Structures are given as C-alpha cells and as structure tokens.
PDB file of C-alpha atoms in Angstrom:
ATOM      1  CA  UNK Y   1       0.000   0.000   0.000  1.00 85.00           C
ATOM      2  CA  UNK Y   2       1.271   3.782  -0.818  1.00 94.00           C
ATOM      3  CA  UNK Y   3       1.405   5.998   2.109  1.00 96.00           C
ATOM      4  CA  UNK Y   4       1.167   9.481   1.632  1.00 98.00           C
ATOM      5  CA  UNK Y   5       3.607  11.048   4.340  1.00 98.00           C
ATOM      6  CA  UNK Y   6       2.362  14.636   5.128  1.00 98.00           C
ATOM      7  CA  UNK Y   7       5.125  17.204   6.686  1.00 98.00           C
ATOM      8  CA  UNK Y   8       3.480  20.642   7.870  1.00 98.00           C
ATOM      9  CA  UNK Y   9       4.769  24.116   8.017  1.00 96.00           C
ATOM     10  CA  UNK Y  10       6.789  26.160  10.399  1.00 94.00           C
ATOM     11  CA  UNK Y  11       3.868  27.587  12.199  1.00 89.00           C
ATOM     12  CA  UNK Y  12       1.814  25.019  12.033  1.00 92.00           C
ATOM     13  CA  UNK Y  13       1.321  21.565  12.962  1.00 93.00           C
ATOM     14  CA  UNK Y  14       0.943  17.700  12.229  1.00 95.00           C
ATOM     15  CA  UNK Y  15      -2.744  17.584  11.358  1.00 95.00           C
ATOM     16  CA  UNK Y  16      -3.647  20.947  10.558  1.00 94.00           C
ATOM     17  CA  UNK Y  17      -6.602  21.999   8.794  1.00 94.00           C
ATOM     18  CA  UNK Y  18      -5.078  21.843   4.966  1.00 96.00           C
ATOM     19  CA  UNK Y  19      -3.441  17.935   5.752  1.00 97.00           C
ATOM     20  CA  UNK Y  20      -7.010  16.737   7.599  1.00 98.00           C
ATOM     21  CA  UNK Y  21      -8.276  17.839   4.332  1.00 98.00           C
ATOM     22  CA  UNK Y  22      -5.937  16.305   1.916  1.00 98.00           C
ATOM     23  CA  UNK Y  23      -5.529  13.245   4.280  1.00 98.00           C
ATOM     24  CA  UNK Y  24      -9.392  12.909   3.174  1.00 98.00           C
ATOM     25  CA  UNK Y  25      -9.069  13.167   0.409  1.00 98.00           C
ATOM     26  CA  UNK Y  26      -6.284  10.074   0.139  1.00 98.00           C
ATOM     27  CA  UNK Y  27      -8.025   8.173   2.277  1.00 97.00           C
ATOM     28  CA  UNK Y  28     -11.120   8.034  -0.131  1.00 97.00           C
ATOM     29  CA  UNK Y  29      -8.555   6.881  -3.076  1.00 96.00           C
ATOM     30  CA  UNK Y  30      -7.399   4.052  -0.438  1.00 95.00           C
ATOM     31  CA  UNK Y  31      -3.744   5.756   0.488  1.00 96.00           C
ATOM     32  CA  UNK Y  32      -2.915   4.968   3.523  1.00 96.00           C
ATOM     33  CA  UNK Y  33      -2.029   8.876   5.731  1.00 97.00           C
ATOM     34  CA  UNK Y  34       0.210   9.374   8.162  1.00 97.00           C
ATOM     35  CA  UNK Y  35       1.358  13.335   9.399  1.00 98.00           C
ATOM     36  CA  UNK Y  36       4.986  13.619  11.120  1.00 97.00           C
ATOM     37  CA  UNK Y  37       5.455  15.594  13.869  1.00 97.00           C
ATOM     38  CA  UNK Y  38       7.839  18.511  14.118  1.00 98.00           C
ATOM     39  CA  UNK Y  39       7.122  21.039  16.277  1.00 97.00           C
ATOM     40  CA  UNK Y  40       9.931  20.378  18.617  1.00 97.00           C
ATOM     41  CA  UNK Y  41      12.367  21.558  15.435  1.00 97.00           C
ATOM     42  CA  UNK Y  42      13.001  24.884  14.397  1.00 95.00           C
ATOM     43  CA  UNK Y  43      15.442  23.633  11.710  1.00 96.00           C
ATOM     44  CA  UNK Y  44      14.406  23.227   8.082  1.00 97.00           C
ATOM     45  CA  UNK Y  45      17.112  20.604   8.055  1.00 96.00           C
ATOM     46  CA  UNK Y  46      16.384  19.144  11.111  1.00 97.00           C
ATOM     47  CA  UNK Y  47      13.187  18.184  10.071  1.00 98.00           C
ATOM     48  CA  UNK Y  48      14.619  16.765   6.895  1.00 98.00           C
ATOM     49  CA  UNK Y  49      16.531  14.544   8.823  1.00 97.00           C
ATOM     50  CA  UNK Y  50      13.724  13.438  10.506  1.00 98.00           C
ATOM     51  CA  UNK Y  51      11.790  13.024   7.478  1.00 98.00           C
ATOM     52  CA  UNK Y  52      14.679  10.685   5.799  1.00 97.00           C
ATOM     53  CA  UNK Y  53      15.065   8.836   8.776  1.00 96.00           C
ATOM     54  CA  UNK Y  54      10.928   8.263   8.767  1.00 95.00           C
ATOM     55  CA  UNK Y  55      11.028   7.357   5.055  1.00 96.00           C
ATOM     56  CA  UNK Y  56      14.371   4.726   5.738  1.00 94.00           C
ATOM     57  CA  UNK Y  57      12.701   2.764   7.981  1.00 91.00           C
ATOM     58  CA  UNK Y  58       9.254   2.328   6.214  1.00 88.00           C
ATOM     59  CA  UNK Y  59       8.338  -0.028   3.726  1.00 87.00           C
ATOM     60  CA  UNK Y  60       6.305   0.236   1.144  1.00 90.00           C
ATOM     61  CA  UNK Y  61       5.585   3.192  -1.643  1.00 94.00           C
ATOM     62  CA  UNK Y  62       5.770   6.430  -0.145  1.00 97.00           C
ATOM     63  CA  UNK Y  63       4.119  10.302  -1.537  1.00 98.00           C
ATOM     64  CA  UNK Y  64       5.747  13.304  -0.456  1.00 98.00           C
ATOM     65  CA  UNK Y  65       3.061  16.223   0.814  1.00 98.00           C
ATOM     66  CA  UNK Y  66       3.954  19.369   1.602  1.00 98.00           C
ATOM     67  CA  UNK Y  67       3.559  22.906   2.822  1.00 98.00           C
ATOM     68  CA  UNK Y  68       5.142  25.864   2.890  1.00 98.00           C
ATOM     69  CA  UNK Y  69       8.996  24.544   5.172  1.00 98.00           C
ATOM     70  CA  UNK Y  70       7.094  21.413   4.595  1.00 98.00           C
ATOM     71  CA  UNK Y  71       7.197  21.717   0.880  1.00 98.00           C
ATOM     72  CA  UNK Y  72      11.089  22.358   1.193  1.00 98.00           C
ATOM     73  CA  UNK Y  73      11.522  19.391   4.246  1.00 98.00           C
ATOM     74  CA  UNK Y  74       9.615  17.060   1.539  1.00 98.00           C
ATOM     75  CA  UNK Y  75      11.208  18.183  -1.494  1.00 98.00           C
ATOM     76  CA  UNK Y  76      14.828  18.103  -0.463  1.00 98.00           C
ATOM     77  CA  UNK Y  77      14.034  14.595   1.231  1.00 98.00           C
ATOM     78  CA  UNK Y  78      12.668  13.228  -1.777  1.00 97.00           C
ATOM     79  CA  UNK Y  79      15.679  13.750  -3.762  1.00 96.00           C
ATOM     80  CA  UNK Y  80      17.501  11.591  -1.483  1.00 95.00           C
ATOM     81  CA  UNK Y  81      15.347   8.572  -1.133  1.00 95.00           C
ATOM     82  CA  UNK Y  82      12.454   6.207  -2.688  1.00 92.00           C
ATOM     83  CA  UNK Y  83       9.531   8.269  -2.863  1.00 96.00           C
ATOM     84  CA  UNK Y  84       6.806   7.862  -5.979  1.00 96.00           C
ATOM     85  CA  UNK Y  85       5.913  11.936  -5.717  1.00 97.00           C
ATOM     86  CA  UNK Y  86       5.809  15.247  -4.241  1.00 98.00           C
ATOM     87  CA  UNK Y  87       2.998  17.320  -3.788  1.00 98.00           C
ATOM     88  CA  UNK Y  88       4.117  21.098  -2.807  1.00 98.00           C
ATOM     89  CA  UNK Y  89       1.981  24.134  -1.471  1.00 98.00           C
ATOM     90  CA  UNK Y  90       3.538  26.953  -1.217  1.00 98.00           C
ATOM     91  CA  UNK Y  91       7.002  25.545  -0.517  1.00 98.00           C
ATOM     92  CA  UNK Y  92       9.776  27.384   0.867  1.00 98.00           C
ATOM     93  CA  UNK Y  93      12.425  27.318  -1.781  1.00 98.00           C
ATOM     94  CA  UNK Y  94      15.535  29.399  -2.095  1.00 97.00           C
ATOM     95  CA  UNK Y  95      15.503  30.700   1.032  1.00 95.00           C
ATOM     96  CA  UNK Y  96      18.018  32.295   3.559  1.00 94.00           C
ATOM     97  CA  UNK Y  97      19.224  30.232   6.138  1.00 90.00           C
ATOM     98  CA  UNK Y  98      18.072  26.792   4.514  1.00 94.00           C
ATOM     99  CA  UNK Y  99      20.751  24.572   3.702  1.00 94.00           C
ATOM    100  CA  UNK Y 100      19.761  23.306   0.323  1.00 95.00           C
ATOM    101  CA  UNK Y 101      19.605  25.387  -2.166  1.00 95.00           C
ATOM    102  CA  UNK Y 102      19.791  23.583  -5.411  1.00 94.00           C
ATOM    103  CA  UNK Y 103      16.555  20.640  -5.783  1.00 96.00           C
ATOM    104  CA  UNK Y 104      17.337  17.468  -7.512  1.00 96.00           C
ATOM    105  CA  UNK Y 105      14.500  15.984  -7.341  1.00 97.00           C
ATOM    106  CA  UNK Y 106      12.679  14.791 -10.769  1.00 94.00           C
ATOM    107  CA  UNK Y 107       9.709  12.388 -10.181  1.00 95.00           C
ATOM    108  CA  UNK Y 108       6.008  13.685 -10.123  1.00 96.00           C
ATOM    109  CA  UNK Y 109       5.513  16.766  -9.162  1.00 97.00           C
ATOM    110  CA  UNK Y 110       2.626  19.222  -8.118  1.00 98.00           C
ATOM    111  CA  UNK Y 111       2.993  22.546  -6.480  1.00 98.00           C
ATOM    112  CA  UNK Y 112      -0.380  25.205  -5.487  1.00 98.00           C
ATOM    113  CA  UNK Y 113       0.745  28.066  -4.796  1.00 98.00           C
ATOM    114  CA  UNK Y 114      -0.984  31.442  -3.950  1.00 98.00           C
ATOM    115  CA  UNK Y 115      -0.336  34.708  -6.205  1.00 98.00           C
ATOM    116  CA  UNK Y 116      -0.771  36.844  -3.039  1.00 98.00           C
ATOM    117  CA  UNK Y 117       1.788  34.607  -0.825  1.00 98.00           C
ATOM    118  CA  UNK Y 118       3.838  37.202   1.128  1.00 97.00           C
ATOM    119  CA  UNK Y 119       6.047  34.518   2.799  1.00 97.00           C
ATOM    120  CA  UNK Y 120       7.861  32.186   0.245  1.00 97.00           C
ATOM    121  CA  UNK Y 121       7.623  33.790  -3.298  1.00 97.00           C
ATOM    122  CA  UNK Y 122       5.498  32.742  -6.068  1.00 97.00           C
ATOM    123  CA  UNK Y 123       9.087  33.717  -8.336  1.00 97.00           C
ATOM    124  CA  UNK Y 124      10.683  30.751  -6.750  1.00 98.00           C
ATOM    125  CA  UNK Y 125       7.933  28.453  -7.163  1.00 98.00           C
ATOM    126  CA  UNK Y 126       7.822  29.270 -10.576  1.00 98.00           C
ATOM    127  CA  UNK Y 127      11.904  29.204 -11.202  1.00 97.00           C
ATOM    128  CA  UNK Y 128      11.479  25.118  -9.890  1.00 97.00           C
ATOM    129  CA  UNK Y 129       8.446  24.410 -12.309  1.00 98.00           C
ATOM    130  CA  UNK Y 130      10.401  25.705 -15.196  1.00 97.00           C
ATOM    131  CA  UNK Y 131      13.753  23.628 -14.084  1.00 96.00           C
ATOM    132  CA  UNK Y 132      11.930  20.134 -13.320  1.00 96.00           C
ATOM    133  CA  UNK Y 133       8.686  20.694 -15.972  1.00 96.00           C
ATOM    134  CA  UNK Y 134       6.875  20.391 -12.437  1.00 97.00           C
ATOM    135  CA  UNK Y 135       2.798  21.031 -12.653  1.00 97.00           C
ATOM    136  CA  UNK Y 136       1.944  24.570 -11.513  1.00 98.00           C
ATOM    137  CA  UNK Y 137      -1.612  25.539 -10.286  1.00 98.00           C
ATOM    138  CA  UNK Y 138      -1.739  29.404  -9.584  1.00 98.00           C
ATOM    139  CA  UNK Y 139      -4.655  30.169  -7.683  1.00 98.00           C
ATOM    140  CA  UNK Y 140      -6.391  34.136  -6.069  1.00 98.00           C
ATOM    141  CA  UNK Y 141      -4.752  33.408  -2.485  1.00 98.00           C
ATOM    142  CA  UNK Y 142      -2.218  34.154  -0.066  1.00 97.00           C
ATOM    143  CA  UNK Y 143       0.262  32.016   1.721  1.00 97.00           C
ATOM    144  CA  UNK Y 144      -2.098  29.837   3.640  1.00 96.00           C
ATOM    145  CA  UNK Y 145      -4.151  29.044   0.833  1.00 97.00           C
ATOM    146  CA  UNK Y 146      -7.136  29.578   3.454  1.00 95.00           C
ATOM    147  CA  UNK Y 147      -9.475  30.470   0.301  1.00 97.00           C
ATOM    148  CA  UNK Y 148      -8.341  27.503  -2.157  1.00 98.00           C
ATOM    149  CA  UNK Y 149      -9.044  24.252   0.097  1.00 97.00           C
ATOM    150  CA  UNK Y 150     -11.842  23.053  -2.789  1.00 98.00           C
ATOM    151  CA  UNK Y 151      -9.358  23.946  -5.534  1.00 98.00           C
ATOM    152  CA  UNK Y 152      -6.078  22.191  -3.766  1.00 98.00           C
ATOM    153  CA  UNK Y 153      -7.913  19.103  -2.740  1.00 98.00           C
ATOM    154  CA  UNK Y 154      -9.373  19.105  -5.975  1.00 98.00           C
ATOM    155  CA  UNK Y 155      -5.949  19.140  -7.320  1.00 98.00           C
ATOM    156  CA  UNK Y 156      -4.712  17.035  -5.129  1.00 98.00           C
ATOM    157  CA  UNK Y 157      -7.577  14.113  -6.102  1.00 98.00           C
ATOM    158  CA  UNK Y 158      -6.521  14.631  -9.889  1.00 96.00           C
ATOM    159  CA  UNK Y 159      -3.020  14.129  -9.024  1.00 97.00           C
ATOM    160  CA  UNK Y 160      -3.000  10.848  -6.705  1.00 97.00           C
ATOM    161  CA  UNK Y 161      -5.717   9.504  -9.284  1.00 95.00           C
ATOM    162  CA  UNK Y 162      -2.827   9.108 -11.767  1.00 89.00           C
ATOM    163  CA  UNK Y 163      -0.418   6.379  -9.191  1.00 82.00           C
ATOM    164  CA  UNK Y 164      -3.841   4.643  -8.404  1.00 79.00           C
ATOM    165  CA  UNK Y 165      -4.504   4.337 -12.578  1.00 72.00           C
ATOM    166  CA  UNK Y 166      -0.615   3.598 -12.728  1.00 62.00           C
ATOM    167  CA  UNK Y 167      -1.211   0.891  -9.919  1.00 52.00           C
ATOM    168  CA  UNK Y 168      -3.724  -0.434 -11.660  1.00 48.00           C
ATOM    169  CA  UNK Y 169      -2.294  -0.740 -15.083  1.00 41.00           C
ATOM    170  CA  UNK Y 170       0.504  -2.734 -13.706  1.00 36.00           C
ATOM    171  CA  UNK Y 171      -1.308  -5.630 -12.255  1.00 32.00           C
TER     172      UNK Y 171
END
C-alpha cells in the first residue's frame, strides 16, 4: 500500500486543517495517511533529517506532501530517497538560512501556490516548475491558501488519481 507522508509548516502543525483535508481526500482513493510531527524543530534541516530517517525505515511506496517549510523538508528529502511523488503548497524554496539550495529531485511533481503569498515567493515556485517541468496551479490566495481548500484538494484528487490508474495498469 502507498502511504502518503504529510510534513506541515513552520507555524503550524501535524494535522492541521489543509493535511485533515488532503488526508481525506487520500483516504477516499485508499492511500494509507500518516502526518509527522515537528514542532519540537526549528530547523528546516532538522526536520529533513527526521523526514529521511521516517522514510528509511518504512516499507512500502511512499508520496511526499507538503507545505510551505514542509514543501522544502519534503522536497529536499525526496531527492535523497524512494519516494513515488511530491505534492508542494507553497514551498519554501531558495531561502536564507536553509541549507539546500539547489533541488534534484525529478519524479512527479505538483505545487499550489498562492499569487498573493507574502512569505515564500510565487518567483521561486515558478523558477522550480520551469527547471523540473513540475505542474503549476496558480490560484487568487495568499500564503495559507485559506481560500483555495476546494481547488487544492481538488488538485490534489486529480493528481494521486494518476499512481492509483498507474497501480492499476501494472497488475
């Protein structure tokens, strides 16, 4: 079974509102959810490590979800180990005081990101589309993407629908 690993934001935490509603939405396509917990760590990096070490001892398919340190924390970790995808919202790329600051990773990947964001900027987001020929949805919000749940979980649905028809095909 793929488990779709969700890593939340600096200010936030493991089952916020935006992951209880994309953990739904999983759940209904038969992924299995699970939200880590990093609260205690202040560090970007940090909570890669954690991440990493999370993904190293699990077995089975694993999805990458993401937002805002969480989209950087899932997308540097996912260039370093087995994971199937990475969906990103509003990640924190190209930052100061973040370690990594060039992205290898180059599986499936879908970012939402708001126009208005006043935290992480919509430039970067962009720049990393462009480089890895990632899927960009734009949408009328600001960081938290308080006003876009329907629109990111609808997103989000169209995106995991693709590994479950991938699944599918190969058995």
């Amino acid at each position: 079974m793929t488990t779709v690993v969700f890593s939340h934001g600096k200010e936030s935490g493991p089952w916020g509102s935006k992951i209880k509603s994309l953990a739904d939405v999983a759940t209904a396509l038969g992924f299995a959810v699970q939200s880590i917990d990093y609260q205690d760590l202040a560090s970007p990096d940090a909570r890669v490590e954690r991440l990493a070490q999370y993904i190293a001892s699990y077995e089975g398919d694993v999805i990458l979800v993401g937002s805002s340190m969480g989209g950087y924390v899932s997308l540097v970790t996912a260039a370093s180990t087995a994971v199937k995808g990475a969906f990103l919202l509003a990640p924190a790329l190209w930052l100061p005081g973040y370690d990594i600051q060039h992205y290898d990773f180059d599986g499936p990947t879908f970012i939402v990101h708001g126009w208005q964001d006043d935290i992480t900027p919509m430039s970067n987001t962009q720049k990393f589309a462009e480089q890895k020929q990632a899927q960009l949805l734009c949408v009328r919000d600001g960081h938290r993407l308080s006003n876009s749940n329907d629109i990111m979980c609808n997103a989000f649905h169209f995106w995991l629908q693709s590994f479950v028809s991938t699944t599918n095909r190969l058995r």
